[in-house]
Amino acid sequence: MCKHNLFPSIGTLAQQADSQLDSIAENVRLATPPKEDDDRVVEEIESLCMNCEEQGVTRLLLTSIPYFHEVILMSFRCEHCGFSNNETQSAGVIRPEGTIYTARILSRQDLNRQIVKSETCTVTIPEYELTIPASKGQLTTVEGIIQDVIRDLSYDQPLRRIQDEDTFTKIQALIDKLKVIIPDEDETSTTPRATNSEAPMPPFTLKLDDSAGNSFIEFVDSMADPKWNLRTYRRTKEQNVALGLIADDSAVEEDLTESAPAASTDDKNDNEEIYVFPGVCSSCGHPLNTMMKKVVIPYFKDVLIMSTNCELCGYRDNEVKSGGAISEKGKRITLRIEDSEDLSRDILKSETCAGTLGGRFTTLEGILEQKVFASGDSVGSADPDGPDIQERNKFEIFLANLKAVKNAERPFTLILDDPLANSYLQNLYAPDPDPSMVIELYDRSWEQNEDLGLNDMKVEGYEQDDAKS
């Protein structure tokens, strides 16, 4: 039995609508009444108009957006008073983390990017110091967002001119800047329209910050779009309370407060021992336990893995520390990546390894994805009117190449240089040598030992120095 798909894609709905239009036209030509059991693309429900209290019609469209999830599009219209309202709601679950979508709008073609804005989403345009607070859900475009801002800000301008001229002047200055991008439909001036692709337009950055993770900005061609970026983050306690995920009540903490189980000491094997440390969740403030365990990585050394998981708000965190002695020499690992199979290799990057991501225990694909997210926000950080447009374009090219590397679309070389030799890259041919990997041991320089604090460390003969002092 085939399962009925309640949320078909938009393309499938469009084809279904075309076929229904052809069927209706054929029925009209043959004077045949339509079948009553035909599936409708749009569901229609009679509902009360809140403006005139007469009966209107609400239309519901259940669809799914590629690379996103299911949404419900709602449209209401009253034929008696003309009142209408459009809204979109997410039909999926609340994501474990919040999302920040960033898009650089550099040309008028970028104004056509589609946007799904949920009722928990905040829209920000940093170049104009503009923040749109969370409101009703919308399925719109970048151009539609700008048009809504111009219309809403212009609504009370005649009254502000009389009551508060200073506020009127500041708001009007912002409206004039936005009209350079998209002139008001009612304006008859010769300001360039958004539909004119050759008209100049100041570039800007559009950010969607949704704590529920139910908003979306369309990318061009693929997720490797250099002007598009997605970043996830852990929600704060206030955001979890606002979403209804946790209760804003101290009594919950009392119910959940339990004595932490003592660390197991009966195990004969120390590698099986798990230490438990009670603590407080930094996201929701409820009690939780942090687990720590010693793990032996084959053909490497012992490491300590610490894991924190909050069952109430979904907060997760992990950290890896070396459990062995300081190595006498540094280690440099060079790996040549040829295909996507190499991206599944386990990687342990210590805090002393060259890079900006800190300590990580993940896969090669995971660490490249974290690097893409960490670098994406830098695309829109520069001033659009500044002289560094060429530098910004160079960085966009770099980000596009980095995304191509993450997707294994081109071969590349990875180098892990760790002065303490605490980093590790999985050898798929262990215990035999890996033909794509080169491991070098080298003597640390004086500057490296100085940065690590090893030059002032004395582990032998320090008793005599204490006696002399």
Coordinates of C-alpha atoms in Angstrom, one line a residue:
M1 CA 0.0 0.0 0.0
C2 CA 1.5 3.4 -1.1
K3 CA 1.7 6.0 1.6
H4 CA 0.0 9.2 0.7
N5 CA 2.3 12.2 0.6
L6 CA 0.7 15.1 2.4
F7 CA 3.5 17.6 1.5
P8 CA 4.4 17.2 -2.2
S9 CA 7.0 19.5 -3.7
I10 CA 6.0 22.8 -5.3
G11 CA 6.9 21.4 -8.8
T12 CA 4.6 18.4 -8.3
L13 CA 1.8 20.8 -7.2
A14 CA 2.3 23.0 -10.3
Q15 CA 2.1 20.0 -12.6
Q16 CA -1.0 18.7 -10.8
A17 CA -2.6 22.2 -11.1
D18 CA -1.8 22.3 -14.9
S19 CA -3.4 18.9 -15.4
Q20 CA -6.5 20.0 -13.4
L21 CA -6.8 23.1 -15.6
D22 CA -6.6 21.0 -18.7
S23 CA -9.2 18.6 -17.3
I24 CA -11.5 21.6 -16.5
A25 CA -11.1 23.0 -20.0
E26 CA -11.9 19.6 -21.5
N27 CA -15.0 19.3 -19.3
V28 CA -16.2 22.7 -20.4
R29 CA -15.6 21.8 -24.1
L30 CA -17.6 18.6 -23.7
A31 CA -20.1 20.1 -21.3
T32 CA -19.3 17.4 -18.7
P33 CA -19.5 18.1 -15.0
P34 CA -16.2 17.6 -13.1
K35 CA -15.7 14.7 -10.8
E36 CA -16.4 15.4 -7.2
D37 CA -13.7 13.1 -5.9
D38 CA -10.8 14.8 -7.7
D39 CA -7.9 15.8 -5.5
R40 CA -7.6 19.5 -5.1
V41 CA -4.2 21.2 -5.1
V42 CA -5.5 23.9 -2.7
E43 CA -7.8 23.1 0.2
E44 CA -10.6 25.7 0.8
I45 CA -12.3 26.2 4.1
E46 CA -15.0 28.6 5.1
S47 CA -14.0 30.8 8.0
L48 CA -15.1 33.9 9.9
C49 CA -13.8 37.2 8.7
M50 CA -12.5 39.1 11.8
N51 CA -13.1 42.5 10.0
C52 CA -16.7 42.3 9.1
E53 CA -17.7 39.1 10.8
E54 CA -19.0 37.6 7.6
Q55 CA -18.0 34.3 6.1
G56 CA -14.7 34.3 4.1
V57 CA -12.6 31.6 2.5
T58 CA -9.3 30.3 3.8
R59 CA -7.1 28.5 1.2
L60 CA -4.4 26.0 2.5
L61 CA -1.5 24.7 0.4
L62 CA 0.6 21.9 1.9
T63 CA 4.0 21.7 0.2
S64 CA 7.6 21.0 0.8
I65 CA 10.6 23.2 -0.1
P66 CA 13.7 21.5 -1.4
Y67 CA 16.7 21.4 1.0
F68 CA 14.3 22.7 3.8
H69 CA 11.2 21.0 5.1
E70 CA 7.4 21.0 4.9
V71 CA 5.4 24.3 5.2
I72 CA 1.7 25.3 5.1
L73 CA 0.8 28.3 3.0
M74 CA -2.5 30.0 4.1
S75 CA -4.4 32.7 2.3
F76 CA -7.7 34.3 3.6
R77 CA -10.0 36.6 1.7
C78 CA -13.4 38.0 2.4
E79 CA -15.5 38.8 -0.6
H80 CA -17.8 41.0 1.5
C81 CA -15.3 43.6 2.8
G82 CA -12.2 42.8 0.7
F83 CA -10.1 42.0 3.7
S84 CA -7.2 39.6 3.0
N85 CA -4.4 38.0 4.9
N86 CA -1.5 35.7 3.9
E87 CA 0.6 33.7 6.2
T88 CA 3.0 30.7 6.3
Q89 CA 3.6 28.2 9.1
S90 CA 6.1 25.5 9.5
A91 CA 4.8 21.9 9.4
G92 CA 8.1 20.4 10.7
V93 CA 9.5 20.0 14.1
I94 CA 11.6 22.6 16.0
R95 CA 15.2 22.0 15.2
P96 CA 17.7 21.1 18.0
E97 CA 19.6 24.3 17.2
G98 CA 18.8 27.8 15.9
T99 CA 19.9 28.9 12.4
I100 CA 21.3 32.0 10.9
Y101 CA 21.0 32.4 7.2
T102 CA 23.2 35.0 5.5
A103 CA 23.0 36.2 1.9
R104 CA 25.0 38.9 0.2
I105 CA 22.8 40.9 -2.1
L106 CA 25.2 42.2 -4.7
S107 CA 23.0 42.5 -7.8
R108 CA 19.4 43.0 -8.7
Q109 CA 19.1 39.3 -9.6
D110 CA 19.8 38.5 -5.9
L111 CA 16.6 40.4 -5.0
N112 CA 14.6 37.4 -6.5
R113 CA 15.9 35.0 -3.9
Q114 CA 12.9 33.3 -2.1
I115 CA 12.6 33.6 1.6
V116 CA 10.7 31.5 4.2
K117 CA 10.3 33.7 7.3
S118 CA 8.7 32.0 10.3
E119 CA 7.0 33.7 13.2
T120 CA 10.1 33.3 15.3
C121 CA 12.5 34.8 12.8
T122 CA 14.3 38.2 13.1
V123 CA 15.5 39.9 9.9
T124 CA 18.6 42.1 10.0
I125 CA 20.3 44.3 7.4
P126 CA 23.6 45.5 9.1
E127 CA 24.5 48.1 6.5
Y128 CA 21.4 50.1 7.3
E129 CA 21.3 49.2 11.0
L130 CA 17.8 47.8 10.3
T131 CA 16.3 45.0 12.4
I132 CA 12.8 43.6 11.7
P133 CA 11.5 41.8 14.9
A134 CA 9.7 38.5 14.7
S135 CA 6.2 38.7 13.3
K136 CA 3.8 36.5 11.3
G137 CA 5.3 33.9 8.9
Q138 CA 5.8 34.9 5.3
L139 CA 6.8 33.2 2.0
T140 CA 8.3 36.1 0.1
T141 CA 11.5 37.3 -1.6
V142 CA 14.3 39.7 -0.7
E143 CA 12.5 42.4 -2.8
G144 CA 9.3 41.7 -0.9
I145 CA 11.1 42.2 2.4
I146 CA 12.4 45.6 1.3
Q147 CA 9.0 46.6 -0.1
D148 CA 7.3 45.8 3.2
V149 CA 9.9 47.9 5.2
I150 CA 9.4 50.9 2.9
R151 CA 5.6 50.6 3.1
D152 CA 5.5 50.2 6.9
L153 CA 7.9 53.0 7.6
S154 CA 6.1 55.4 5.2
Y155 CA 2.7 54.7 6.7
D156 CA 2.9 57.2 9.6
Q157 CA 5.4 59.7 8.1
P158 CA 2.9 62.5 7.6
L159 CA 2.0 62.4 11.3
R160 CA 5.6 62.2 12.4
R161 CA 6.5 65.3 10.4
I162 CA 4.1 67.2 12.6
Q163 CA 4.7 65.5 16.0
D164 CA 8.4 64.6 15.9
E165 CA 10.4 66.1 13.1
D166 CA 13.7 64.7 14.3
T167 CA 12.3 61.1 14.1
F168 CA 10.7 61.9 10.8
T169 CA 14.1 63.0 9.4
K170 CA 15.9 59.9 10.5
I171 CA 13.2 57.5 9.2
Q172 CA 13.0 59.4 5.9
A173 CA 16.7 59.1 5.4
L174 CA 16.4 55.3 5.8
I175 CA 13.4 55.2 3.4
D176 CA 15.4 57.2 0.8
K177 CA 18.3 54.7 1.0
L178 CA 15.9 51.7 0.6
K179 CA 14.2 53.4 -2.4
V180 CA 17.5 53.4 -4.2
I181 CA 17.2 49.6 -4.1
I182 CA 13.5 49.3 -4.7
P183 CA 11.5 52.5 -5.4
D184 CA 8.0 52.8 -4.0
E185 CA 5.3 51.6 -6.4
D186 CA 3.5 54.8 -5.9
E187 CA 6.5 57.0 -6.7
T188 CA 6.7 58.6 -10.2
S189 CA 10.3 59.7 -9.8
T190 CA 13.0 58.6 -12.1
T191 CA 14.7 56.5 -9.4
P192 CA 16.0 53.3 -10.9
R193 CA 13.6 50.4 -10.4
A194 CA 14.5 47.0 -9.1
T195 CA 13.4 45.4 -12.4
N196 CA 16.1 47.2 -14.3
S197 CA 19.1 44.9 -14.0
E198 CA 21.5 47.5 -15.3
A199 CA 20.6 50.2 -12.7
P200 CA 23.2 50.6 -10.0
M201 CA 22.3 49.2 -6.6
P202 CA 24.3 49.4 -3.3
P203 CA 25.2 45.9 -2.0
F204 CA 23.9 44.8 1.4
T205 CA 23.7 41.8 3.7
L206 CA 20.5 40.1 4.7
K207 CA 20.4 37.8 7.8
L208 CA 17.6 35.6 9.0
D209 CA 18.1 34.6 12.7
D210 CA 15.5 32.0 13.7
S211 CA 15.8 30.3 17.1
A212 CA 13.4 27.6 16.0
G213 CA 15.4 26.9 12.8
N214 CA 12.3 27.1 10.6
S215 CA 13.4 29.9 8.2
F216 CA 15.2 29.7 4.9
I217 CA 16.9 31.8 2.2
E218 CA 17.2 30.3 -1.3
F219 CA 20.7 29.6 -2.6
V220 CA 21.7 29.7 -6.3
D221 CA 22.6 26.5 -8.1
S222 CA 23.8 24.6 -5.0
M223 CA 24.8 25.1 -1.3
A224 CA 28.3 26.0 -2.5
D225 CA 26.9 29.5 -3.4
P226 CA 29.6 31.9 -2.2
K227 CA 27.0 34.6 -1.4
W228 CA 25.0 32.2 0.8
N229 CA 25.8 30.8 4.2
L230 CA 24.1 28.8 6.9
R231 CA 25.2 28.7 10.5
T232 CA 23.7 26.9 13.5
Y233 CA 23.9 27.9 17.2
R234 CA 22.8 26.7 20.6
R235 CA 19.7 28.5 21.9
T236 CA 19.8 30.5 25.1
K237 CA 17.6 29.7 28.1
E238 CA 15.4 32.7 27.2
Q239 CA 14.9 31.5 23.6
N240 CA 14.0 28.0 24.9
V241 CA 11.4 29.5 27.2
A242 CA 10.0 31.6 24.4
L243 CA 9.6 28.5 22.2
G244 CA 7.9 26.6 25.0
L245 CA 10.6 23.9 25.2
I246 CA 11.3 24.4 28.9
A247 CA 9.3 25.9 31.7
D248 CA 10.3 29.2 33.2
D249 CA 9.9 27.9 36.7
S250 CA 12.5 27.2 39.4
A251 CA 10.4 24.3 40.7
V252 CA 11.5 22.3 37.7
E253 CA 15.0 22.5 38.9
E254 CA 14.0 21.1 42.3
D255 CA 12.3 18.2 40.7
L256 CA 15.2 17.4 38.5
T257 CA 17.9 17.9 41.1
E258 CA 19.3 14.5 42.0
S259 CA 22.5 13.4 43.5
A260 CA 25.0 12.6 40.7
P261 CA 25.8 8.9 40.5
A262 CA 29.2 8.1 41.9
A263 CA 31.9 7.2 39.5
S264 CA 32.3 3.5 38.9
T265 CA 35.3 2.2 40.7
D266 CA 34.6 -1.5 40.6
D267 CA 35.7 -2.0 37.0
K268 CA 38.9 -3.8 36.6
N269 CA 39.7 -2.1 33.4
D270 CA 40.4 1.6 33.8
N271 CA 39.4 2.2 30.1
E272 CA 35.8 1.3 31.0
E273 CA 35.5 3.7 33.9
I274 CA 33.3 6.7 33.3
Y275 CA 33.5 9.7 35.6
V276 CA 30.4 11.8 36.2
F277 CA 30.5 15.5 37.2
P278 CA 27.3 17.3 38.2
G279 CA 26.8 20.8 36.8
V280 CA 24.3 23.3 35.4
C281 CA 23.3 23.7 31.7
S282 CA 24.6 26.9 30.3
S283 CA 21.6 27.1 27.9
C284 CA 18.6 26.5 30.1
G285 CA 20.1 26.5 33.6
H286 CA 18.8 23.1 34.7
P287 CA 21.0 20.5 36.4
L288 CA 22.9 18.0 34.1
N289 CA 25.9 15.6 34.3
T290 CA 29.2 15.9 32.4
M291 CA 30.7 12.5 31.5
M292 CA 34.4 11.9 31.1
K293 CA 36.1 8.8 29.8
K294 CA 39.6 7.7 28.8
V295 CA 39.7 6.3 25.3
V296 CA 42.6 4.5 23.7
I297 CA 43.0 5.4 20.0
P298 CA 44.7 2.6 18.1
Y299 CA 48.2 3.4 16.9
F300 CA 48.1 6.8 18.7
K301 CA 47.8 7.5 22.4
D302 CA 45.2 7.9 25.2
V303 CA 42.8 10.8 25.1
L304 CA 40.1 12.1 27.5
I305 CA 36.7 12.7 26.0
M306 CA 34.3 14.9 27.9
S307 CA 30.6 15.1 26.9
T308 CA 27.7 17.2 28.1
N309 CA 24.1 16.6 27.0
C310 CA 21.0 18.3 28.4
E311 CA 17.9 16.2 28.0
L312 CA 15.6 19.2 28.5
C313 CA 16.8 21.8 25.9
G314 CA 19.0 19.6 23.7
Y315 CA 22.3 21.5 24.5
R316 CA 25.3 19.4 23.6
D317 CA 29.0 19.9 24.0
N318 CA 32.1 17.8 23.8
E319 CA 35.8 18.4 24.3
V320 CA 38.9 16.3 23.7
K321 CA 42.1 16.5 25.8
S322 CA 45.4 14.5 25.4
G323 CA 45.9 12.0 28.2
G324 CA 49.6 11.3 27.7
A325 CA 52.9 12.9 28.3
I326 CA 54.3 15.8 26.3
S327 CA 56.1 14.4 23.2
E328 CA 59.7 15.1 22.7
K329 CA 59.1 16.1 19.1
G330 CA 56.4 17.7 17.0
K331 CA 54.5 16.0 14.3
R332 CA 53.4 17.0 10.9
I333 CA 50.8 14.9 9.0
T334 CA 50.2 15.5 5.3
L335 CA 47.2 13.8 3.6
R336 CA 46.3 14.0 -0.1
I337 CA 42.5 13.8 -0.5
E338 CA 41.3 12.5 -3.9
D339 CA 37.6 11.5 -3.4
S340 CA 34.7 11.7 -0.9
E341 CA 35.8 8.5 0.8
D342 CA 38.7 10.3 2.4
L343 CA 36.3 12.8 4.0
S344 CA 35.0 10.1 6.4
R345 CA 38.4 9.7 8.1
D346 CA 38.4 10.4 11.9
I347 CA 40.5 13.4 12.9
L348 CA 41.6 14.6 16.3
K349 CA 42.8 18.2 16.2
S350 CA 44.3 19.4 19.4
E351 CA 44.3 23.0 20.7
T352 CA 48.0 23.2 19.9
C353 CA 47.5 22.3 16.2
A354 CA 47.7 25.1 13.7
G355 CA 44.2 26.5 13.0
T356 CA 41.4 28.6 14.6
L357 CA 38.8 26.0 15.5
G358 CA 40.3 24.8 18.8
G359 CA 40.2 21.2 19.9
R360 CA 38.0 18.9 17.8
F361 CA 37.3 15.2 17.5
T362 CA 35.2 14.7 14.4
T363 CA 35.6 13.6 10.8
L364 CA 37.4 15.4 8.0
E365 CA 34.1 16.4 6.5
G366 CA 32.9 17.7 9.8
I367 CA 35.9 20.0 10.4
L368 CA 35.7 21.4 6.9
E369 CA 32.0 22.1 7.4
Q370 CA 32.8 24.0 10.6
K371 CA 35.5 26.0 8.8
V372 CA 33.0 27.0 6.1
F373 CA 30.5 28.1 8.8
A374 CA 33.2 30.1 10.6
S375 CA 34.3 31.8 7.5
G376 CA 30.9 32.6 6.0
D377 CA 30.1 35.5 8.2
S378 CA 33.2 37.4 7.1
V379 CA 31.8 37.8 3.5
G380 CA 29.4 40.5 4.6
S381 CA 31.4 42.2 7.3
A382 CA 33.0 44.8 5.1
D383 CA 31.5 48.2 4.4
P384 CA 29.7 48.1 1.0
D385 CA 30.7 51.7 0.3
G386 CA 34.3 51.1 1.2
P387 CA 37.3 50.7 -1.1
D388 CA 37.7 47.0 -0.3
I389 CA 35.3 45.6 -2.9
Q390 CA 38.1 43.7 -4.6
E391 CA 39.1 42.1 -1.3
R392 CA 35.5 41.1 -0.7
N393 CA 35.2 39.5 -4.1
K394 CA 38.5 37.6 -3.5
F395 CA 37.1 36.3 -0.2
E396 CA 33.9 35.2 -1.9
I397 CA 36.0 33.2 -4.5
F398 CA 38.0 31.7 -1.6
L399 CA 34.7 30.7 0.2
A400 CA 33.4 29.1 -3.0
N401 CA 36.6 27.1 -3.4
L402 CA 36.4 26.0 0.3
K403 CA 32.8 24.7 -0.3
A404 CA 34.0 22.8 -3.3
V405 CA 36.7 21.2 -1.2
K406 CA 34.2 20.3 1.5
N407 CA 32.1 18.5 -1.1
A408 CA 35.2 16.7 -2.5
E409 CA 34.6 18.3 -5.9
R410 CA 38.4 18.8 -6.3
P411 CA 41.5 17.1 -4.9
F412 CA 43.4 19.0 -2.1
T413 CA 46.1 18.5 0.5
L414 CA 45.5 18.7 4.3
I415 CA 48.4 19.4 6.7
L416 CA 48.2 19.0 10.5
D417 CA 51.1 20.6 12.2
D418 CA 51.1 20.0 15.9
P419 CA 54.2 20.9 18.0
L420 CA 53.0 18.6 20.8
A421 CA 52.1 15.7 18.5
N422 CA 48.7 15.5 20.1
S423 CA 46.7 15.5 16.7
Y424 CA 45.7 12.4 14.9
L425 CA 44.4 11.5 11.4
Q426 CA 42.9 8.1 10.8
N427 CA 45.0 5.6 8.7
L428 CA 42.7 3.5 6.6
Y429 CA 45.4 1.0 6.0
A430 CA 46.6 0.6 9.6
P431 CA 48.9 -1.0 10.6
D432 CA 50.3 -0.7 7.1
P433 CA 51.5 2.7 5.9
D434 CA 48.9 4.8 4.1
P435 CA 50.0 5.7 0.6
S436 CA 48.2 9.0 0.7
M437 CA 49.6 10.1 4.1
V438 CA 53.0 11.3 5.1
I439 CA 54.0 11.6 8.8
E440 CA 57.0 13.6 9.8
L441 CA 58.6 14.1 13.3
Y442 CA 60.6 17.3 13.8
D443 CA 62.4 19.1 16.6
R444 CA 60.6 22.0 18.0
S445 CA 62.1 25.4 17.7
W446 CA 63.0 27.6 20.7
E447 CA 60.1 29.9 19.9
Q448 CA 57.6 27.0 19.9
N449 CA 58.9 25.7 23.2
E450 CA 58.6 29.3 24.6
D451 CA 55.0 29.6 23.4
L452 CA 54.2 26.2 25.1
G453 CA 55.9 27.2 28.3
L454 CA 58.5 24.4 28.0
N455 CA 61.6 26.5 28.2
D456 CA 60.9 27.4 31.9
M457 CA 59.8 23.9 32.9
K458 CA 62.3 22.0 35.0
V459 CA 61.5 18.4 36.0
E460 CA 65.0 17.3 37.2
G461 CA 67.3 18.7 39.8
Y462 CA 64.8 21.2 41.1
E463 CA 65.4 20.1 44.7
Q464 CA 68.9 21.6 44.6
D465 CA 67.6 24.9 43.4
D466 CA 65.1 25.0 46.3
A467 CA 67.8 24.2 48.8
K468 CA 70.0 27.0 47.5
S469 CA 67.2 29.5 47.7

